[in-house]
Amino acid sequence: MKLVCAKDYEDASYIAAKNIYTQMIKKADSVLGLATGSSPVGVYKQLIKWYKIGDLDFSDVTTINLDEYRGINRTDEQSYYFFMQRNLFKHVNIKPSNTYIPNGMEEDCQKACNDYDAIIKKVGRIDLQLLGLGENGHIGFNEPSEAFTGKTHCVDLADSTLLANARFFKSLKDVPKQAYTLGVESIMMAKKIIVIVSGEKKADILKKVLYGPITPLIPASILQVHPDVVIVADEAARSAL
Ligand code: GLP
């Protein structure tokens, strides 16, 4: 793993965005694995800036999102579908048919997961996966558990995740209790992984992810064995190192 030291959130966002920029310049039809949450918002803002001045072209890019809440409608502002439209897709020339997010409204868990895995298989290997880091060490919605997960599956969200994400909802009880997420195995298949980590709240978990044992109790610790991971962390996130 390579740790890149950024000054603050803005700097971390710029550095992570530059990695995506490089990927898209190298391969116009890149497959990008995308994330939601607060961490990637600055990255998307920077990519939009470069698109608007004509430096980036999304017309041949395909995107695979990590996760989606289960039972949430696409028109719901808190859905990750809505998040992606608002924060990236509607601002760039990506083809809607080239953007994929698990179907949160599919009630049949097995079908939702199988459908998404079929899409991942069809699209091919992710060239660059962007990740945030949950305060409990989760990646996507792969929560701490007894074993690393494989492919797309339905998760019961951890209490700590419900609490951390409550800030986006009216109240804690409005946070969906389940989600569909890419499994750890699918994330690890990406050719390159960029993790953006910002803020003091992530400091303790970042230390464990970087220097602790590899354990499914801290899902992101598996990144230690991926051949090409760049962790971009700002000063606050590095304060426990
Ligand atoms: C969320 C998402 C993750 C995200 C993480 C961190 O629940 N499912 O993909 O990386 O938690 O979120 P944030 O960036 O808001 O701290």
PDB file of C-alpha atoms and ligand atoms in Angstrom:
ATOM      1  CA  MET A   1       0.000   0.000   0.000  1.00  0.00           C
ATOM      2  CA  LYS A   2       1.186   3.482  -0.766  1.00  0.00           C
ATOM      3  CA  LEU A   3       0.229   6.266   1.641  1.00  0.00           C
ATOM      4  CA  VAL A   4       0.002   9.702   0.050  1.00  0.00           C
ATOM      5  CA  CYS A   5       0.045  12.555   2.546  1.00  0.00           C
ATOM      6  CA  ALA A   6      -2.407  15.302   1.687  1.00  0.00           C
ATOM      7  CA  LYS A   7      -2.820  18.517   3.621  1.00  0.00           C
ATOM      8  CA  ASP A   8      -6.583  18.706   3.915  1.00  0.00           C
ATOM      9  CA  TYR A   9      -9.770  17.410   2.308  1.00  0.00           C
ATOM     10  CA  GLU A  10      -9.375  19.667  -0.725  1.00  0.00           C
ATOM     11  CA  ASP A  11      -5.819  18.536  -1.324  1.00  0.00           C
ATOM     12  CA  ALA A  12      -6.759  14.855  -0.824  1.00  0.00           C
ATOM     13  CA  SER A  13      -9.643  15.247  -3.280  1.00  0.00           C
ATOM     14  CA  TYR A  14      -7.348  16.818  -5.872  1.00  0.00           C
ATOM     15  CA  ILE A  15      -4.763  14.035  -5.548  1.00  0.00           C
ATOM     16  CA  ALA A  16      -7.378  11.266  -5.779  1.00  0.00           C
ATOM     17  CA  ALA A  17      -9.036  13.014  -8.744  1.00  0.00           C
ATOM     18  CA  LYS A  18      -5.649  13.283 -10.477  1.00  0.00           C
ATOM     19  CA  ASN A  19      -5.316   9.492 -10.274  1.00  0.00           C
ATOM     20  CA  ILE A  20      -8.712   9.085 -11.950  1.00  0.00           C
ATOM     21  CA  TYR A  21      -7.756  11.710 -14.537  1.00  0.00           C
ATOM     22  CA  THR A  22      -4.592   9.782 -15.378  1.00  0.00           C
ATOM     23  CA  GLN A  23      -6.565   6.550 -15.663  1.00  0.00           C
ATOM     24  CA  MET A  24      -9.094   8.137 -18.034  1.00  0.00           C
ATOM     25  CA  ILE A  25      -6.385   9.681 -20.195  1.00  0.00           C
ATOM     26  CA  LYS A  26      -4.562   6.343 -20.439  1.00  0.00           C
ATOM     27  CA  LYS A  27      -7.745   4.431 -21.293  1.00  0.00           C
ATOM     28  CA  ALA A  28     -10.763   6.318 -22.628  1.00  0.00           C
ATOM     29  CA  ASP A  29     -13.058   3.342 -22.026  1.00  0.00           C
ATOM     30  CA  SER A  30     -11.986   2.851 -18.431  1.00  0.00           C
ATOM     31  CA  VAL A  31     -14.203   0.985 -15.994  1.00  0.00           C
ATOM     32  CA  LEU A  32     -14.352   3.066 -12.825  1.00  0.00           C
ATOM     33  CA  GLY A  33     -15.576   1.720  -9.511  1.00  0.00           C
ATOM     34  CA  LEU A  34     -17.266   4.593  -7.699  1.00  0.00           C
ATOM     35  CA  ALA A  35     -18.148   5.344  -4.098  1.00  0.00           C
ATOM     36  CA  THR A  36     -20.605   7.532  -2.228  1.00  0.00           C
ATOM     37  CA  GLY A  37     -20.508   9.230   1.179  1.00  0.00           C
ATOM     38  CA  SER A  38     -18.792  12.516   2.023  1.00  0.00           C
ATOM     39  CA  SER A  39     -15.293  11.376   1.091  1.00  0.00           C
ATOM     40  CA  PRO A  40     -15.573  11.302  -2.741  1.00  0.00           C
ATOM     41  CA  VAL A  41     -17.653  14.480  -3.192  1.00  0.00           C
ATOM     42  CA  GLY A  42     -14.562  16.682  -3.642  1.00  0.00           C
ATOM     43  CA  VAL A  43     -13.098  14.196  -6.118  1.00  0.00           C
ATOM     44  CA  TYR A  44     -16.250  14.381  -8.230  1.00  0.00           C
ATOM     45  CA  LYS A  45     -16.218  18.215  -8.069  1.00  0.00           C
ATOM     46  CA  GLN A  46     -12.673  18.246  -9.430  1.00  0.00           C
ATOM     47  CA  LEU A  47     -13.508  15.764 -12.206  1.00  0.00           C
ATOM     48  CA  ILE A  48     -16.479  17.956 -13.215  1.00  0.00           C
ATOM     49  CA  LYS A  49     -14.157  21.001 -13.357  1.00  0.00           C
ATOM     50  CA  TRP A  50     -11.772  19.183 -15.685  1.00  0.00           C
ATOM     51  CA  TYR A  51     -14.693  17.979 -17.807  1.00  0.00           C
ATOM     52  CA  LYS A  52     -16.063  21.523 -18.116  1.00  0.00           C
ATOM     53  CA  ILE A  53     -12.770  22.920 -19.398  1.00  0.00           C
ATOM     54  CA  GLY A  54     -12.553  20.083 -21.910  1.00  0.00           C
ATOM     55  CA  ASP A  55      -9.785  18.089 -20.266  1.00  0.00           C
ATOM     56  CA  LEU A  56     -11.872  14.984 -19.581  1.00  0.00           C
ATOM     57  CA  ASP A  57     -14.282  12.968 -21.668  1.00  0.00           C
ATOM     58  CA  PHE A  58     -16.647  10.473 -20.041  1.00  0.00           C
ATOM     59  CA  SER A  59     -18.339   9.291 -23.240  1.00  0.00           C
ATOM     60  CA  ASP A  60     -16.667   5.866 -23.251  1.00  0.00           C
ATOM     61  CA  VAL A  61     -16.355   5.439 -19.490  1.00  0.00           C
ATOM     62  CA  THR A  62     -18.334   2.805 -17.600  1.00  0.00           C
ATOM     63  CA  THR A  63     -18.999   3.094 -13.880  1.00  0.00           C
ATOM     64  CA  ILE A  64     -19.878   0.471 -11.299  1.00  0.00           C
ATOM     65  CA  ASN A  65     -21.031   1.825  -7.955  1.00  0.00           C
ATOM     66  CA  LEU A  66     -20.167   0.014  -4.769  1.00  0.00           C
ATOM     67  CA  ASP A  67     -23.462  -0.088  -3.013  1.00  0.00           C
ATOM     68  CA  GLU A  68     -27.067   1.001  -2.527  1.00  0.00           C
ATOM     69  CA  TYR A  69     -29.492   0.992   0.376  1.00  0.00           C
ATOM     70  CA  ARG A  70     -32.085  -1.773   0.187  1.00  0.00           C
ATOM     71  CA  GLY A  71     -35.702  -0.650  -0.108  1.00  0.00           C
ATOM     72  CA  ILE A  72     -34.909   2.879  -1.165  1.00  0.00           C
ATOM     73  CA  ASN A  73     -36.293   4.416  -4.339  1.00  0.00           C
ATOM     74  CA  ARG A  74     -34.027   5.989  -6.930  1.00  0.00           C
ATOM     75  CA  THR A  75     -35.978   9.217  -6.631  1.00  0.00           C
ATOM     76  CA  ASP A  76     -35.237   9.359  -2.892  1.00  0.00           C
ATOM     77  CA  GLU A  77     -32.607  12.016  -2.247  1.00  0.00           C
ATOM     78  CA  GLN A  78     -30.796   9.651   0.095  1.00  0.00           C
ATOM     79  CA  SER A  79     -30.434   6.885  -2.466  1.00  0.00           C
ATOM     80  CA  TYR A  80     -26.962   6.404  -3.840  1.00  0.00           C
ATOM     81  CA  TYR A  81     -28.529   6.541  -7.307  1.00  0.00           C
ATOM     82  CA  PHE A  82     -29.680  10.098  -6.562  1.00  0.00           C
ATOM     83  CA  PHE A  83     -26.304  10.928  -4.980  1.00  0.00           C
ATOM     84  CA  MET A  84     -24.434   9.912  -8.121  1.00  0.00           C
ATOM     85  CA  GLN A  85     -26.725  11.932 -10.402  1.00  0.00           C
ATOM     86  CA  ARG A  86     -26.395  15.011  -8.206  1.00  0.00           C
ATOM     87  CA  ASN A  87     -22.665  14.810  -7.540  1.00  0.00           C
ATOM     88  CA  LEU A  88     -21.314  13.567 -10.876  1.00  0.00           C
ATOM     89  CA  PHE A  89     -23.397  11.992 -13.621  1.00  0.00           C
ATOM     90  CA  LYS A  90     -25.688  14.895 -14.533  1.00  0.00           C
ATOM     91  CA  HIS A  91     -22.693  17.233 -14.867  1.00  0.00           C
ATOM     92  CA  VAL A  92     -20.632  15.168 -17.331  1.00  0.00           C
ATOM     93  CA  ASN A  93     -21.133  13.418 -20.668  1.00  0.00           C
ATOM     94  CA  ILE A  94     -21.335   9.894 -19.290  1.00  0.00           C
ATOM     95  CA  LYS A  95     -23.918   7.667 -20.980  1.00  0.00           C
ATOM     96  CA  PRO A  96     -26.599   6.746 -18.413  1.00  0.00           C
ATOM     97  CA  SER A  97     -26.591   3.238 -19.904  1.00  0.00           C
ATOM     98  CA  ASN A  98     -22.921   2.924 -18.893  1.00  0.00           C
ATOM     99  CA  THR A  99     -23.568   3.665 -15.219  1.00  0.00           C
ATOM    100  CA  TYR A 100     -24.456   0.869 -12.828  1.00  0.00           C
ATOM    101  CA  ILE A 101     -25.718   0.916  -9.238  1.00  0.00           C
ATOM    102  CA  PRO A 102     -27.341  -2.007  -7.390  1.00  0.00           C
ATOM    103  CA  ASN A 103     -31.120  -1.923  -7.633  1.00  0.00           C
ATOM    104  CA  GLY A 104     -32.243  -0.987  -4.116  1.00  0.00           C
ATOM    105  CA  MET A 105     -35.879  -1.571  -5.005  1.00  0.00           C
ATOM    106  CA  GLU A 106     -35.360  -5.224  -5.927  1.00  0.00           C
ATOM    107  CA  GLU A 107     -36.930  -7.045  -3.000  1.00  0.00           C
ATOM    108  CA  ASP A 108     -35.523 -10.426  -3.959  1.00  0.00           C
ATOM    109  CA  CYS A 109     -32.109 -10.265  -2.394  1.00  0.00           C
ATOM    110  CA  GLN A 110     -30.635 -13.119  -4.415  1.00  0.00           C
ATOM    111  CA  LYS A 111     -31.902 -11.643  -7.676  1.00  0.00           C
ATOM    112  CA  ALA A 112     -30.570  -8.158  -6.892  1.00  0.00           C
ATOM    113  CA  CYS A 113     -27.125  -9.607  -6.140  1.00  0.00           C
ATOM    114  CA  ASN A 114     -27.041 -12.031  -9.077  1.00  0.00           C
ATOM    115  CA  ASP A 115     -28.131  -9.289 -11.477  1.00  0.00           C
ATOM    116  CA  TYR A 116     -25.363  -7.002 -10.256  1.00  0.00           C
ATOM    117  CA  ASP A 117     -22.729  -9.729 -10.454  1.00  0.00           C
ATOM    118  CA  ALA A 118     -23.845 -10.460 -14.027  1.00  0.00           C
ATOM    119  CA  ILE A 119     -23.317  -6.771 -14.864  1.00  0.00           C
ATOM    120  CA  ILE A 120     -19.857  -6.800 -13.285  1.00  0.00           C
ATOM    121  CA  LYS A 121     -18.961  -9.901 -15.288  1.00  0.00           C
ATOM    122  CA  LYS A 122     -20.220  -8.325 -18.527  1.00  0.00           C
ATOM    123  CA  VAL A 123     -18.438  -5.008 -17.978  1.00  0.00           C
ATOM    124  CA  GLY A 124     -15.115  -6.643 -17.123  1.00  0.00           C
ATOM    125  CA  ARG A 125     -12.464  -5.883 -14.560  1.00  0.00           C
ATOM    126  CA  ILE A 126     -12.602  -2.539 -12.805  1.00  0.00           C
ATOM    127  CA  ASP A 127      -9.574  -0.466 -13.856  1.00  0.00           C
ATOM    128  CA  LEU A 128      -9.706   1.895 -10.897  1.00  0.00           C
ATOM    129  CA  GLN A 129     -11.792   1.574  -7.762  1.00  0.00           C
ATOM    130  CA  LEU A 130     -12.384   4.670  -5.631  1.00  0.00           C
ATOM    131  CA  LEU A 131     -13.126   3.939  -1.971  1.00  0.00           C
ATOM    132  CA  GLY A 132     -13.997   5.804   1.188  1.00  0.00           C
ATOM    133  CA  LEU A 133     -13.348   4.282   4.584  1.00  0.00           C
ATOM    134  CA  GLY A 134     -16.104   3.671   7.122  1.00  0.00           C
ATOM    135  CA  GLU A 135     -15.384   4.662  10.719  1.00  0.00           C
ATOM    136  CA  ASN A 136     -15.596   0.964  11.599  1.00  0.00           C
ATOM    137  CA  GLY A 137     -13.250  -0.021   8.773  1.00  0.00           C
ATOM    138  CA  HIS A 138     -15.913  -0.940   6.244  1.00  0.00           C
ATOM    139  CA  ILE A 139     -15.396  -0.624   2.511  1.00  0.00           C
ATOM    140  CA  GLY A 140     -18.506  -0.264   0.380  1.00  0.00           C
ATOM    141  CA  PHE A 141     -20.973  -1.634   2.913  1.00  0.00           C
ATOM    142  CA  ASN A 142     -18.836  -4.625   3.859  1.00  0.00           C
ATOM    143  CA  GLU A 143     -19.205  -4.456   7.602  1.00  0.00           C
ATOM    144  CA  PRO A 144     -16.869  -6.016  10.180  1.00  0.00           C
ATOM    145  CA  SER A 145     -17.693  -9.729  10.286  1.00  0.00           C
ATOM    146  CA  GLU A 146     -16.327 -13.232  10.814  1.00  0.00           C
ATOM    147  CA  ALA A 147     -15.109 -13.673   7.246  1.00  0.00           C
ATOM    148  CA  PHE A 148     -14.260 -11.561   4.217  1.00  0.00           C
ATOM    149  CA  THR A 149     -17.159 -11.436   1.784  1.00  0.00           C
ATOM    150  CA  GLY A 150     -17.096 -12.593  -1.821  1.00  0.00           C
ATOM    151  CA  LYS A 151     -19.437 -11.128  -4.385  1.00  0.00           C
ATOM    152  CA  THR A 152     -22.455  -8.816  -4.225  1.00  0.00           C
ATOM    153  CA  HIS A 153     -24.607  -9.500  -1.186  1.00  0.00           C
ATOM    154  CA  CYS A 154     -27.208  -8.012   1.106  1.00  0.00           C
ATOM    155  CA  VAL A 155     -25.894  -6.650   4.403  1.00  0.00           C
ATOM    156  CA  ASP A 156     -27.460  -5.777   7.726  1.00  0.00           C
ATOM    157  CA  LEU A 157     -25.846  -2.435   8.441  1.00  0.00           C
ATOM    158  CA  ALA A 158     -23.833  -2.188  11.646  1.00  0.00           C
ATOM    159  CA  ASP A 159     -25.177   0.074  14.393  1.00  0.00           C
ATOM    160  CA  SER A 160     -22.076   2.245  14.017  1.00  0.00           C
ATOM    161  CA  THR A 161     -22.819   2.684  10.291  1.00  0.00           C
ATOM    162  CA  LEU A 162     -26.462   3.584  10.974  1.00  0.00           C
ATOM    163  CA  LEU A 163     -25.233   6.177  13.456  1.00  0.00           C
ATOM    164  CA  ALA A 164     -22.529   7.525  11.125  1.00  0.00           C
ATOM    165  CA  ASN A 165     -24.989   7.848   8.229  1.00  0.00           C
ATOM    166  CA  ALA A 166     -27.873   9.263  10.277  1.00  0.00           C
ATOM    167  CA  ARG A 167     -26.542  12.748   9.488  1.00  0.00           C
ATOM    168  CA  PHE A 168     -27.877  12.372   5.950  1.00  0.00           C
ATOM    169  CA  PHE A 169     -31.403  11.440   7.103  1.00  0.00           C
ATOM    170  CA  LYS A 170     -34.122  13.165   9.117  1.00  0.00           C
ATOM    171  CA  SER A 171     -33.434  10.893  12.059  1.00  0.00           C
ATOM    172  CA  LEU A 172     -31.609   7.682  12.964  1.00  0.00           C
ATOM    173  CA  LYS A 173     -34.747   5.601  12.499  1.00  0.00           C
ATOM    174  CA  ASP A 174     -35.005   6.734   8.858  1.00  0.00           C
ATOM    175  CA  VAL A 175     -31.652   5.171   7.908  1.00  0.00           C
ATOM    176  CA  PRO A 176     -32.315   1.966   5.925  1.00  0.00           C
ATOM    177  CA  LYS A 177     -31.196  -1.073   7.902  1.00  0.00           C
ATOM    178  CA  GLN A 178     -29.928  -3.037   4.929  1.00  0.00           C
ATOM    179  CA  ALA A 179     -27.932  -2.464   1.762  1.00  0.00           C
ATOM    180  CA  TYR A 180     -26.647  -4.251  -1.315  1.00  0.00           C
ATOM    181  CA  THR A 181     -22.897  -4.060  -1.675  1.00  0.00           C
ATOM    182  CA  LEU A 182     -20.093  -5.344  -3.839  1.00  0.00           C
ATOM    183  CA  GLY A 183     -18.211  -7.979  -1.858  1.00  0.00           C
ATOM    184  CA  VAL A 184     -14.621  -7.639  -0.696  1.00  0.00           C
ATOM    185  CA  GLU A 185     -13.509 -10.166  -3.313  1.00  0.00           C
ATOM    186  CA  SER A 186     -15.002  -8.074  -6.128  1.00  0.00           C
ATOM    187  CA  ILE A 187     -13.379  -4.919  -4.751  1.00  0.00           C
ATOM    188  CA  MET A 188     -10.022  -6.687  -4.524  1.00  0.00           C
ATOM    189  CA  MET A 189     -10.295  -7.695  -8.205  1.00  0.00           C
ATOM    190  CA  ALA A 190      -9.926  -4.029  -9.250  1.00  0.00           C
ATOM    191  CA  LYS A 191      -6.606  -3.344 -10.960  1.00  0.00           C
ATOM    192  CA  LYS A 192      -5.972  -0.219  -8.918  1.00  0.00           C
ATOM    193  CA  ILE A 193      -7.605   1.100  -5.761  1.00  0.00           C
ATOM    194  CA  ILE A 194      -7.597   4.684  -4.449  1.00  0.00           C
ATOM    195  CA  VAL A 195      -8.860   5.250  -0.918  1.00  0.00           C
ATOM    196  CA  ILE A 196      -9.646   8.763   0.223  1.00  0.00           C
ATOM    197  CA  VAL A 197      -9.508   9.278   3.983  1.00  0.00           C
ATOM    198  CA  SER A 198     -10.223  12.608   5.591  1.00  0.00           C
ATOM    199  CA  GLY A 199     -10.853  13.937   9.063  1.00  0.00           C
ATOM    200  CA  GLU A 200      -9.940  13.110  12.636  1.00  0.00           C
ATOM    201  CA  LYS A 201     -12.849  10.673  12.974  1.00  0.00           C
ATOM    202  CA  LYS A 202     -10.988   8.302  10.643  1.00  0.00           C
ATOM    203  CA  ALA A 203      -7.608   8.572  12.413  1.00  0.00           C
ATOM    204  CA  ASP A 204      -7.856   5.489  14.663  1.00  0.00           C
ATOM    205  CA  ILE A 205      -9.277   3.227  11.996  1.00  0.00           C
ATOM    206  CA  LEU A 206      -6.717   4.393   9.417  1.00  0.00           C
ATOM    207  CA  LYS A 207      -3.911   3.365  11.755  1.00  0.00           C
ATOM    208  CA  LYS A 208      -5.440  -0.109  12.120  1.00  0.00           C
ATOM    209  CA  VAL A 209      -6.011  -0.448   8.383  1.00  0.00           C
ATOM    210  CA  LEU A 210      -2.396   0.465   7.626  1.00  0.00           C
ATOM    211  CA  TYR A 211      -0.504  -1.266  10.411  1.00  0.00           C
ATOM    212  CA  GLY A 212      -2.903  -3.676  12.122  1.00  0.00           C
ATOM    213  CA  PRO A 213      -3.518  -7.347  11.409  1.00  0.00           C
ATOM    214  CA  ILE A 214      -5.450  -8.334   8.289  1.00  0.00           C
ATOM    215  CA  THR A 215      -8.828  -9.302   9.666  1.00  0.00           C
ATOM    216  CA  PRO A 216     -12.469  -9.308   8.491  1.00  0.00           C
ATOM    217  CA  LEU A 217     -13.217  -7.425  11.696  1.00  0.00           C
ATOM    218  CA  ILE A 218     -11.600  -4.488   9.873  1.00  0.00           C
ATOM    219  CA  PRO A 219     -12.606  -5.170   6.252  1.00  0.00           C
ATOM    220  CA  ALA A 220     -10.312  -2.481   4.776  1.00  0.00           C
ATOM    221  CA  SER A 221      -7.271  -4.240   6.293  1.00  0.00           C
ATOM    222  CA  ILE A 222      -7.412  -6.687   3.354  1.00  0.00           C
ATOM    223  CA  LEU A 223      -6.171  -3.821   1.158  1.00  0.00           C
ATOM    224  CA  GLN A 224      -2.706  -4.472   2.618  1.00  0.00           C
ATOM    225  CA  VAL A 225      -2.362  -7.427   0.227  1.00  0.00           C
ATOM    226  CA  HIS A 226      -3.675  -5.728  -2.916  1.00  0.00           C
ATOM    227  CA  PRO A 227      -0.811  -5.022  -5.360  1.00  0.00           C
ATOM    228  CA  ASP A 228      -1.803  -1.447  -6.224  1.00  0.00           C
ATOM    229  CA  VAL A 229      -3.496   0.562  -3.484  1.00  0.00           C
ATOM    230  CA  VAL A 230      -3.008   4.276  -2.927  1.00  0.00           C
ATOM    231  CA  ILE A 231      -4.376   5.685   0.305  1.00  0.00           C
ATOM    232  CA  VAL A 232      -4.710   9.445   0.169  1.00  0.00           C
ATOM    233  CA  ALA A 233      -5.087  10.724   3.721  1.00  0.00           C
ATOM    234  CA  ASP A 234      -5.186  14.282   4.990  1.00  0.00           C
ATOM    235  CA  GLU A 235      -3.377  15.580   8.093  1.00  0.00           C
ATOM    236  CA  ALA A 236      -6.356  15.045  10.402  1.00  0.00           C
ATOM    237  CA  ALA A 237      -6.806  11.437   9.245  1.00  0.00           C
ATOM    238  CA  ARG A 238      -3.085  10.825   9.813  1.00  0.00           C
ATOM    239  CA  SER A 239      -3.098  12.308  13.315  1.00  0.00           C
ATOM    240  CA  ALA A 240      -2.921   8.899  15.043  1.00  0.00           C
ATOM    241  CA  LEU A 241      -0.035   7.542  12.938  1.00  0.00           C
TER     242      LEU A 241
HETATM  243  C1  GLP B   1     -20.702   4.817   3.668  1.00  0.00           C
HETATM  244  C2  GLP B   1     -20.547   4.133   2.294  1.00  0.00           C
HETATM  245  C3  GLP B   1     -19.124   3.863   1.981  1.00  0.00           C
HETATM  246  C4  GLP B   1     -18.314   5.075   2.415  1.00  0.00           C
HETATM  247  C5  GLP B   1     -18.277   5.113   3.908  1.00  0.00           C
HETATM  248  C6  GLP B   1     -17.612   6.355   4.480  1.00  0.00           C
HETATM  249  O1  GLP B   1     -21.640   4.248   4.483  1.00  0.00           O
HETATM  250  N1  GLP B   1     -21.306   2.963   2.069  1.00  0.00           N
HETATM  251  O2  GLP B   1     -18.957   3.556   0.623  1.00  0.00           O
HETATM  252  O3  GLP B   1     -17.012   4.994   1.928  1.00  0.00           O
HETATM  253  O4  GLP B   1     -19.533   4.863   4.462  1.00  0.00           O
HETATM  254  O5  GLP B   1     -18.460   7.450   4.398  1.00  0.00           O
HETATM  255  P1  GLP B   1     -17.959   8.935   4.478  1.00  0.00           P
HETATM  256  O6  GLP B   1     -17.136   9.168   3.287  1.00  0.00           O
HETATM  257  O7  GLP B   1     -19.222   9.762   4.451  1.00  0.00           O
HETATM  258  O8  GLP B   1     -17.207   9.061   5.738  1.00  0.00           O
END
